[in-house]
Amino acid sequence: MALYKLEDFAGNYGDADFDSHEIRDFDVYSDIDDDKVGTVKHILVDDSGHFRYLVVDTGFWFFGRQVLLPIGRSQISYSNRRVYAIGLTKEQVKNLPDFNDLEHVDYDYEEQVRGVYRTPVRQAPLNTSTPVETSTPLDAPPVSRDRNTYTYEDEPNLYDMNQQNHQNLKLYEERLVANKSRVKAGEVSIGKHVENQTARVSVPVEKERVIIERTTPNEGGRTVSSAEADFRKGEVTRMDIYEETPDIQKEAVLREEVKIKKVVEQDTVEAEDTVRREELDVNTNDERLHERRS
């Protein structure tokens, strides 16, 4: 049966939480003679979250020692911030094993603790002068000493949080707690590729050509002198002819720009479930009892 310090215990635990009081550092007194024993240093719970022990620093009785006090042997007084150890004596504390580390608390260790508290003692409870026996009643069923079958419920006088000493009753209810987690819903990949296509362009060009016109002058047939009639053999006239040819080249230009961004859209998701709620049942024949809610 694993034990944990309350401050390290994870999860919900089933017992009441001492009326929301932090009882660590409460003073511990013996209810026999109202002698101060020490202070509460830790609360130990089992793996079901039930309170099982108070770790008591016995600095006032035995300096430097810490011992375990079963929760059923405690009586808590919130008004003066005290825990009364029922029937605890110096002799018992002297015989209790030291509590140093939870790793060393096993069945054998707890059996040493239980063996001390099983010893019959007589004590005068608070607010009364009549001594009572705190040992296990004679008609109680035998306690299993088998480490494989033993449970804390076998010894309620050691581990029960009874109505007399722990009178705070808590009413609990369940509620829905909505949390959000961010998960990847998808992925958008944006890239680019090259496509080939045929482009056409029209370019106007100019070409020169030679036109030869042969005409008869108005004075055709007129007699000219020998000086005017200059006969030349091999005379040639030359004229350059030009034309335009297209020069087609390719150049890259910015055609379009693509901007990529994300936007957040708000949505509301509704969920429902069945929750439990505790209500108080009061059974009494006394008409003078009235319930007061604060």
Tab-separated table of C-alpha atoms in Angstrom:
chain	number	residue	atom	x	y	z
A	1	MET	CA	0.000	0.000	0.000
A	2	ALA	CA	1.859	3.053	-1.243
A	3	LEU	CA	1.718	6.288	0.735
A	4	TYR	CA	2.218	9.839	-0.506
A	5	LYS	CA	2.634	13.239	1.015
A	6	LEU	CA	-0.542	15.193	0.457
A	7	GLU	CA	1.279	18.080	-1.228
A	8	ASP	CA	2.827	15.643	-3.719
A	9	PHE	CA	-0.283	13.581	-4.354
A	10	ALA	CA	-1.691	14.101	-7.843
A	11	GLY	CA	-5.374	13.793	-8.674
A	12	ASN	CA	-8.586	13.962	-6.696
A	13	TYR	CA	-8.823	12.282	-3.323
A	14	GLY	CA	-11.953	10.874	-1.743
A	15	ASP	CA	-11.895	12.082	1.857
A	16	ALA	CA	-12.864	15.516	3.138
A	17	ASP	CA	-10.086	18.086	3.077
A	18	PHE	CA	-10.198	19.147	6.717
A	19	ASP	CA	-12.674	21.945	6.005
A	20	SER	CA	-10.198	23.693	3.688
A	21	HIS	CA	-7.839	24.258	6.656
A	22	GLU	CA	-4.116	23.773	6.244
A	23	ILE	CA	-3.395	21.664	9.321
A	24	ARG	CA	0.287	21.397	8.643
A	25	ASP	CA	2.125	23.274	11.416
A	26	PHE	CA	-0.820	22.742	13.779
A	27	ASP	CA	0.423	22.042	17.284
A	28	VAL	CA	0.003	18.454	18.477
A	29	TYR	CA	-1.047	17.814	22.066
A	30	SER	CA	-1.641	14.616	24.003
A	31	ASP	CA	-5.257	14.499	25.102
A	32	ILE	CA	-4.254	12.647	28.279
A	33	ASP	CA	-2.557	15.534	30.070
A	34	ASP	CA	-2.800	18.332	27.462
A	35	ASP	CA	0.985	18.182	27.103
A	36	LYS	CA	2.428	19.511	23.860
A	37	VAL	CA	3.967	16.769	21.743
A	38	GLY	CA	5.157	18.709	18.693
A	39	THR	CA	3.795	19.941	15.334
A	40	VAL	CA	2.234	18.450	12.216
A	41	LYS	CA	4.755	18.393	9.375
A	42	HIS	CA	3.035	16.332	6.689
A	43	ILE	CA	-0.188	14.487	5.880
A	44	LEU	CA	0.153	11.055	4.296
A	45	VAL	CA	-2.514	9.620	1.989
A	46	ASP	CA	-2.795	6.263	0.265
A	47	ASP	CA	-3.088	5.720	-3.472
A	48	SER	CA	-6.870	6.155	-3.197
A	49	GLY	CA	-6.451	9.602	-1.674
A	50	HIS	CA	-7.641	8.625	1.852
A	51	PHE	CA	-5.884	10.227	4.807
A	52	ARG	CA	-3.867	7.647	6.747
A	53	TYR	CA	-1.213	9.357	8.903
A	54	LEU	CA	-0.062	12.672	10.297
A	55	VAL	CA	3.700	13.113	10.418
A	56	VAL	CA	4.445	14.654	13.817
A	57	ASP	CA	7.694	16.390	14.685
A	58	THR	CA	8.129	15.480	18.361
A	59	GLY	CA	10.497	18.333	19.113
A	60	PHE	CA	8.895	18.996	22.510
A	61	TRP	CA	9.135	15.401	23.699
A	62	PHE	CA	12.024	13.974	21.685
A	63	PHE	CA	14.051	16.560	19.797
A	64	GLY	CA	14.827	15.785	16.158
A	65	ARG	CA	12.378	12.895	15.768
A	66	GLN	CA	9.400	12.520	13.453
A	67	VAL	CA	6.816	9.772	13.952
A	68	LEU	CA	3.519	8.718	12.405
A	69	LEU	CA	0.144	9.306	14.048
A	70	PRO	CA	-2.723	7.315	12.461
A	71	ILE	CA	-5.525	9.639	11.407
A	72	GLY	CA	-8.050	7.714	13.515
A	73	ARG	CA	-6.073	8.624	16.627
A	74	SER	CA	-6.324	12.370	15.970
A	75	GLN	CA	-8.851	14.949	17.070
A	76	ILE	CA	-8.651	18.249	15.206
A	77	SER	CA	-9.561	21.566	16.833
A	78	TYR	CA	-9.618	24.355	14.270
A	79	SER	CA	-10.502	27.065	16.771
A	80	ASN	CA	-7.120	26.900	18.521
A	81	ARG	CA	-5.196	25.267	15.664
A	82	ARG	CA	-4.454	22.072	17.546
A	83	VAL	CA	-4.428	18.360	16.847
A	84	TYR	CA	-5.026	16.164	19.884
A	85	ALA	CA	-3.316	12.765	19.763
A	86	ILE	CA	-5.823	10.427	21.384
A	87	GLY	CA	-4.242	8.329	24.116
A	88	LEU	CA	-0.694	9.151	23.033
A	89	THR	CA	1.989	8.702	25.689
A	90	LYS	CA	5.694	9.411	25.811
A	91	GLU	CA	6.299	5.687	26.102
A	92	GLN	CA	4.466	5.088	22.811
A	93	VAL	CA	6.389	7.827	21.041
A	94	LYS	CA	9.606	6.364	22.393
A	95	ASN	CA	8.705	2.966	20.908
A	96	LEU	CA	7.598	4.331	17.516
A	97	PRO	CA	10.050	3.965	14.597
A	98	ASP	CA	11.510	7.188	13.235
A	99	PHE	CA	9.994	8.605	10.063
A	100	ASN	CA	12.743	9.823	7.765
A	101	ASP	CA	11.784	9.000	4.212
A	102	LEU	CA	8.662	7.637	2.521
A	103	GLU	CA	10.790	5.207	0.560
A	104	HIS	CA	11.427	3.275	3.772
A	105	VAL	CA	7.752	3.049	4.734
A	106	ASP	CA	6.562	-0.456	3.845
A	107	TYR	CA	4.233	-3.016	5.399
A	108	ASP	CA	6.784	-4.026	8.049
A	109	TYR	CA	7.374	-0.410	9.014
A	110	GLU	CA	3.631	0.245	9.328
A	111	GLU	CA	3.227	-2.904	11.375
A	112	GLN	CA	5.739	-1.485	13.859
A	113	VAL	CA	3.669	1.688	14.025
A	114	ARG	CA	0.388	-0.167	14.376
A	115	GLY	CA	1.880	-2.464	17.012
A	116	VAL	CA	2.615	0.543	19.230
A	117	TYR	CA	-0.873	1.984	18.865
A	118	ARG	CA	-2.504	-1.396	19.434
A	119	THR	CA	-1.056	-1.403	22.960
A	120	PRO	CA	-3.946	-0.788	25.408
A	121	VAL	CA	-3.754	2.598	27.152
A	122	ARG	CA	-6.161	4.327	29.462
A	123	GLN	CA	-6.753	8.029	29.074
A	124	ALA	CA	-9.142	10.728	30.157
A	125	PRO	CA	-10.677	12.298	27.062
A	126	LEU	CA	-11.057	16.044	26.788
A	127	ASN	CA	-13.964	17.649	28.639
A	128	THR	CA	-14.557	14.555	30.813
A	129	SER	CA	-13.034	12.996	33.900
A	130	THR	CA	-13.998	9.399	33.110
A	131	PRO	CA	-11.110	7.344	31.731
A	132	VAL	CA	-11.850	5.178	28.712
A	133	GLU	CA	-10.022	2.336	26.986
A	134	THR	CA	-8.588	3.240	23.546
A	135	SER	CA	-7.457	-0.206	22.507
A	136	THR	CA	-9.354	-2.326	20.018
A	137	PRO	CA	-12.718	-3.505	21.472
A	138	LEU	CA	-12.821	-7.116	22.600
A	139	ASP	CA	-15.698	-7.906	20.278
A	140	ALA	CA	-13.951	-6.449	17.240
A	141	PRO	CA	-13.197	-8.909	14.428
A	142	PRO	CA	-9.628	-10.204	14.330
A	143	VAL	CA	-7.175	-8.085	12.365
A	144	SER	CA	-5.503	-9.704	9.389
A	145	ARG	CA	-1.734	-9.808	9.808
A	146	ASP	CA	-1.198	-11.114	6.290
A	147	ARG	CA	0.648	-8.503	4.243
A	148	ASN	CA	-1.203	-9.692	1.138
A	149	THR	CA	-4.718	-9.275	2.562
A	150	TYR	CA	-4.381	-6.498	5.131
A	151	THR	CA	-6.320	-3.277	4.452
A	152	TYR	CA	-6.626	-0.076	6.444
A	153	GLU	CA	-10.341	-0.783	6.810
A	154	ASP	CA	-9.409	-3.740	9.026
A	155	GLU	CA	-8.570	-1.312	11.843
A	156	PRO	CA	-11.098	1.534	11.798
A	157	ASN	CA	-9.995	2.668	15.258
A	158	LEU	CA	-6.665	3.620	13.674
A	159	TYR	CA	-7.694	4.918	10.282
A	160	ASP	CA	-11.337	6.026	10.339
A	161	MET	CA	-12.116	9.749	10.368
A	162	ASN	CA	-14.997	9.431	12.818
A	163	GLN	CA	-17.854	11.824	13.381
A	164	GLN	CA	-16.744	12.713	16.899
A	165	ASN	CA	-13.236	13.869	16.046
A	166	HIS	CA	-13.697	14.987	12.430
A	167	GLN	CA	-17.065	16.704	12.304
A	168	ASN	CA	-16.756	18.603	9.033
A	169	LEU	CA	-18.964	17.122	6.326
A	170	LYS	CA	-18.328	18.325	2.798
A	171	LEU	CA	-20.796	18.238	-0.084
A	172	TYR	CA	-19.199	17.918	-3.497
A	173	GLU	CA	-20.456	18.377	-7.007
A	174	GLU	CA	-18.960	17.752	-10.370
A	175	ARG	CA	-18.639	20.410	-13.007
A	176	LEU	CA	-17.504	20.434	-16.593
A	177	VAL	CA	-14.129	22.018	-17.187
A	178	ALA	CA	-13.464	23.137	-20.742
A	179	ASN	CA	-9.876	23.131	-21.926
A	180	LYS	CA	-8.468	23.757	-25.353
A	181	SER	CA	-5.559	22.063	-27.062
A	182	ARG	CA	-3.909	23.152	-30.285
A	183	VAL	CA	-3.654	20.360	-32.842
A	184	LYS	CA	-2.554	20.360	-36.458
A	185	ALA	CA	-5.649	20.224	-38.673
A	186	GLY	CA	-3.920	20.244	-42.043
A	187	GLU	CA	-1.167	21.732	-44.161
A	188	VAL	CA	-1.124	24.032	-47.185
A	189	SER	CA	1.904	23.780	-49.477
A	190	ILE	CA	2.367	26.579	-52.041
A	191	GLY	CA	5.073	26.387	-54.712
A	192	LYS	CA	5.639	27.249	-58.366
A	193	HIS	CA	6.612	25.461	-61.591
A	194	VAL	CA	7.503	26.401	-65.162
A	195	GLU	CA	5.149	25.839	-68.076
A	196	ASN	CA	6.206	26.122	-71.719
A	197	GLN	CA	3.944	27.735	-74.290
A	198	THR	CA	4.281	29.226	-77.774
A	199	ALA	CA	4.173	33.048	-77.984
A	200	ARG	CA	3.677	35.074	-81.123
A	201	VAL	CA	4.716	38.647	-81.840
A	202	SER	CA	4.245	40.799	-84.986
A	203	VAL	CA	7.008	43.192	-86.040
A	204	PRO	CA	6.524	45.560	-89.051
A	205	VAL	CA	9.650	45.686	-91.270
A	206	GLU	CA	10.590	47.865	-94.306
A	207	LYS	CA	12.238	46.703	-97.495
A	208	GLU	CA	13.595	48.914	-100.308
A	209	ARG	CA	13.179	48.070	-103.974
A	210	VAL	CA	14.286	49.764	-107.209
A	211	ILE	CA	11.778	50.966	-109.769
A	212	ILE	CA	13.094	51.768	-113.257
A	213	GLU	CA	10.930	54.144	-115.272
A	214	ARG	CA	11.666	54.748	-118.935
A	215	THR	CA	9.917	57.825	-120.427
A	216	THR	CA	10.121	59.834	-123.724
A	217	PRO	CA	10.866	63.526	-123.075
A	218	ASN	CA	8.717	66.182	-124.601
A	219	GLU	CA	11.649	67.200	-126.785
A	220	GLY	CA	12.113	63.710	-128.044
A	221	GLY	CA	13.451	63.670	-131.608
A	222	ARG	CA	15.217	67.029	-131.165
A	223	THR	CA	18.632	67.312	-132.911
A	224	VAL	CA	21.450	67.887	-130.476
A	225	SER	CA	24.999	68.988	-131.059
A	226	SER	CA	27.974	66.672	-130.919
A	227	ALA	CA	29.115	68.382	-127.728
A	228	GLU	CA	25.813	67.664	-125.975
A	229	ALA	CA	25.687	64.117	-127.227
A	230	ASP	CA	28.312	62.624	-124.861
A	231	PHE	CA	28.548	58.995	-125.711
A	232	ARG	CA	30.253	57.060	-122.902
A	233	LYS	CA	30.979	53.401	-123.062
A	234	GLY	CA	30.574	51.302	-119.849
A	235	GLU	CA	28.888	54.015	-117.767
A	236	VAL	CA	27.167	52.396	-114.707
A	237	THR	CA	24.865	53.914	-112.020
A	238	ARG	CA	24.726	52.175	-108.574
A	239	MET	CA	22.057	52.498	-105.801
A	240	ASP	CA	22.102	50.753	-102.378
A	241	ILE	CA	18.971	48.834	-101.398
A	242	TYR	CA	18.145	48.275	-97.678
A	243	GLU	CA	15.613	46.223	-95.840
A	244	GLU	CA	14.746	45.638	-92.116
A	245	THR	CA	15.079	42.197	-90.509
A	246	PRO	CA	13.332	41.291	-87.203
A	247	ASP	CA	15.496	40.815	-84.071
A	248	ILE	CA	13.476	38.576	-81.680
A	249	GLN	CA	14.786	38.148	-78.090
A	250	LYS	CA	13.281	36.976	-74.764
A	251	GLU	CA	13.278	38.910	-71.511
A	252	ALA	CA	11.843	38.083	-68.046
A	253	VAL	CA	9.338	40.471	-66.508
A	254	LEU	CA	7.439	40.441	-63.163
A	255	ARG	CA	3.961	39.221	-64.001
A	256	GLU	CA	2.235	38.717	-60.599
A	257	GLU	CA	2.924	38.721	-56.845
A	258	VAL	CA	1.295	36.227	-54.443
A	259	LYS	CA	0.893	37.120	-50.742
A	260	ILE	CA	0.350	34.291	-48.217
A	261	LYS	CA	-1.126	34.879	-44.731
A	262	LYS	CA	-3.273	33.135	-42.093
A	263	VAL	CA	-6.425	34.417	-40.448
A	264	VAL	CA	-8.073	33.095	-37.274
A	265	GLU	CA	-11.791	32.388	-37.354
A	266	GLN	CA	-13.742	32.206	-34.089
A	267	ASP	CA	-16.159	29.351	-33.512
A	268	THR	CA	-18.053	28.018	-30.491
A	269	VAL	CA	-18.179	24.307	-29.702
A	270	GLU	CA	-20.802	23.148	-27.241
A	271	ALA	CA	-20.524	19.979	-25.148
A	272	GLU	CA	-22.721	18.418	-22.516
A	273	ASP	CA	-22.305	15.601	-20.019
A	274	THR	CA	-23.942	14.274	-16.877
A	275	VAL	CA	-22.508	15.652	-13.632
A	276	ARG	CA	-23.188	14.553	-10.078
A	277	ARG	CA	-24.069	16.733	-7.107
A	278	GLU	CA	-24.290	15.855	-3.439
A	279	GLU	CA	-27.236	17.108	-1.406
A	280	LEU	CA	-27.562	17.036	2.355
A	281	ASP	CA	-30.032	14.613	3.971
A	282	VAL	CA	-31.127	15.631	7.465
A	283	ASN	CA	-33.252	13.187	9.421
A	284	THR	CA	-34.467	14.467	12.791
A	285	ASN	CA	-37.600	14.558	14.927
A	286	ASP	CA	-36.555	17.754	16.658
A	287	GLU	CA	-38.571	20.667	15.244
A	288	ARG	CA	-36.109	23.048	16.811
A	289	LEU	CA	-33.431	22.075	14.297
A	290	HIS	CA	-33.150	24.592	11.484
A	291	GLU	CA	-30.763	24.553	8.585
A	292	ARG	CA	-28.815	27.716	8.106
A	293	ARG	CA	-26.887	28.307	4.891
A	294	SER	CA	-24.018	30.760	4.849
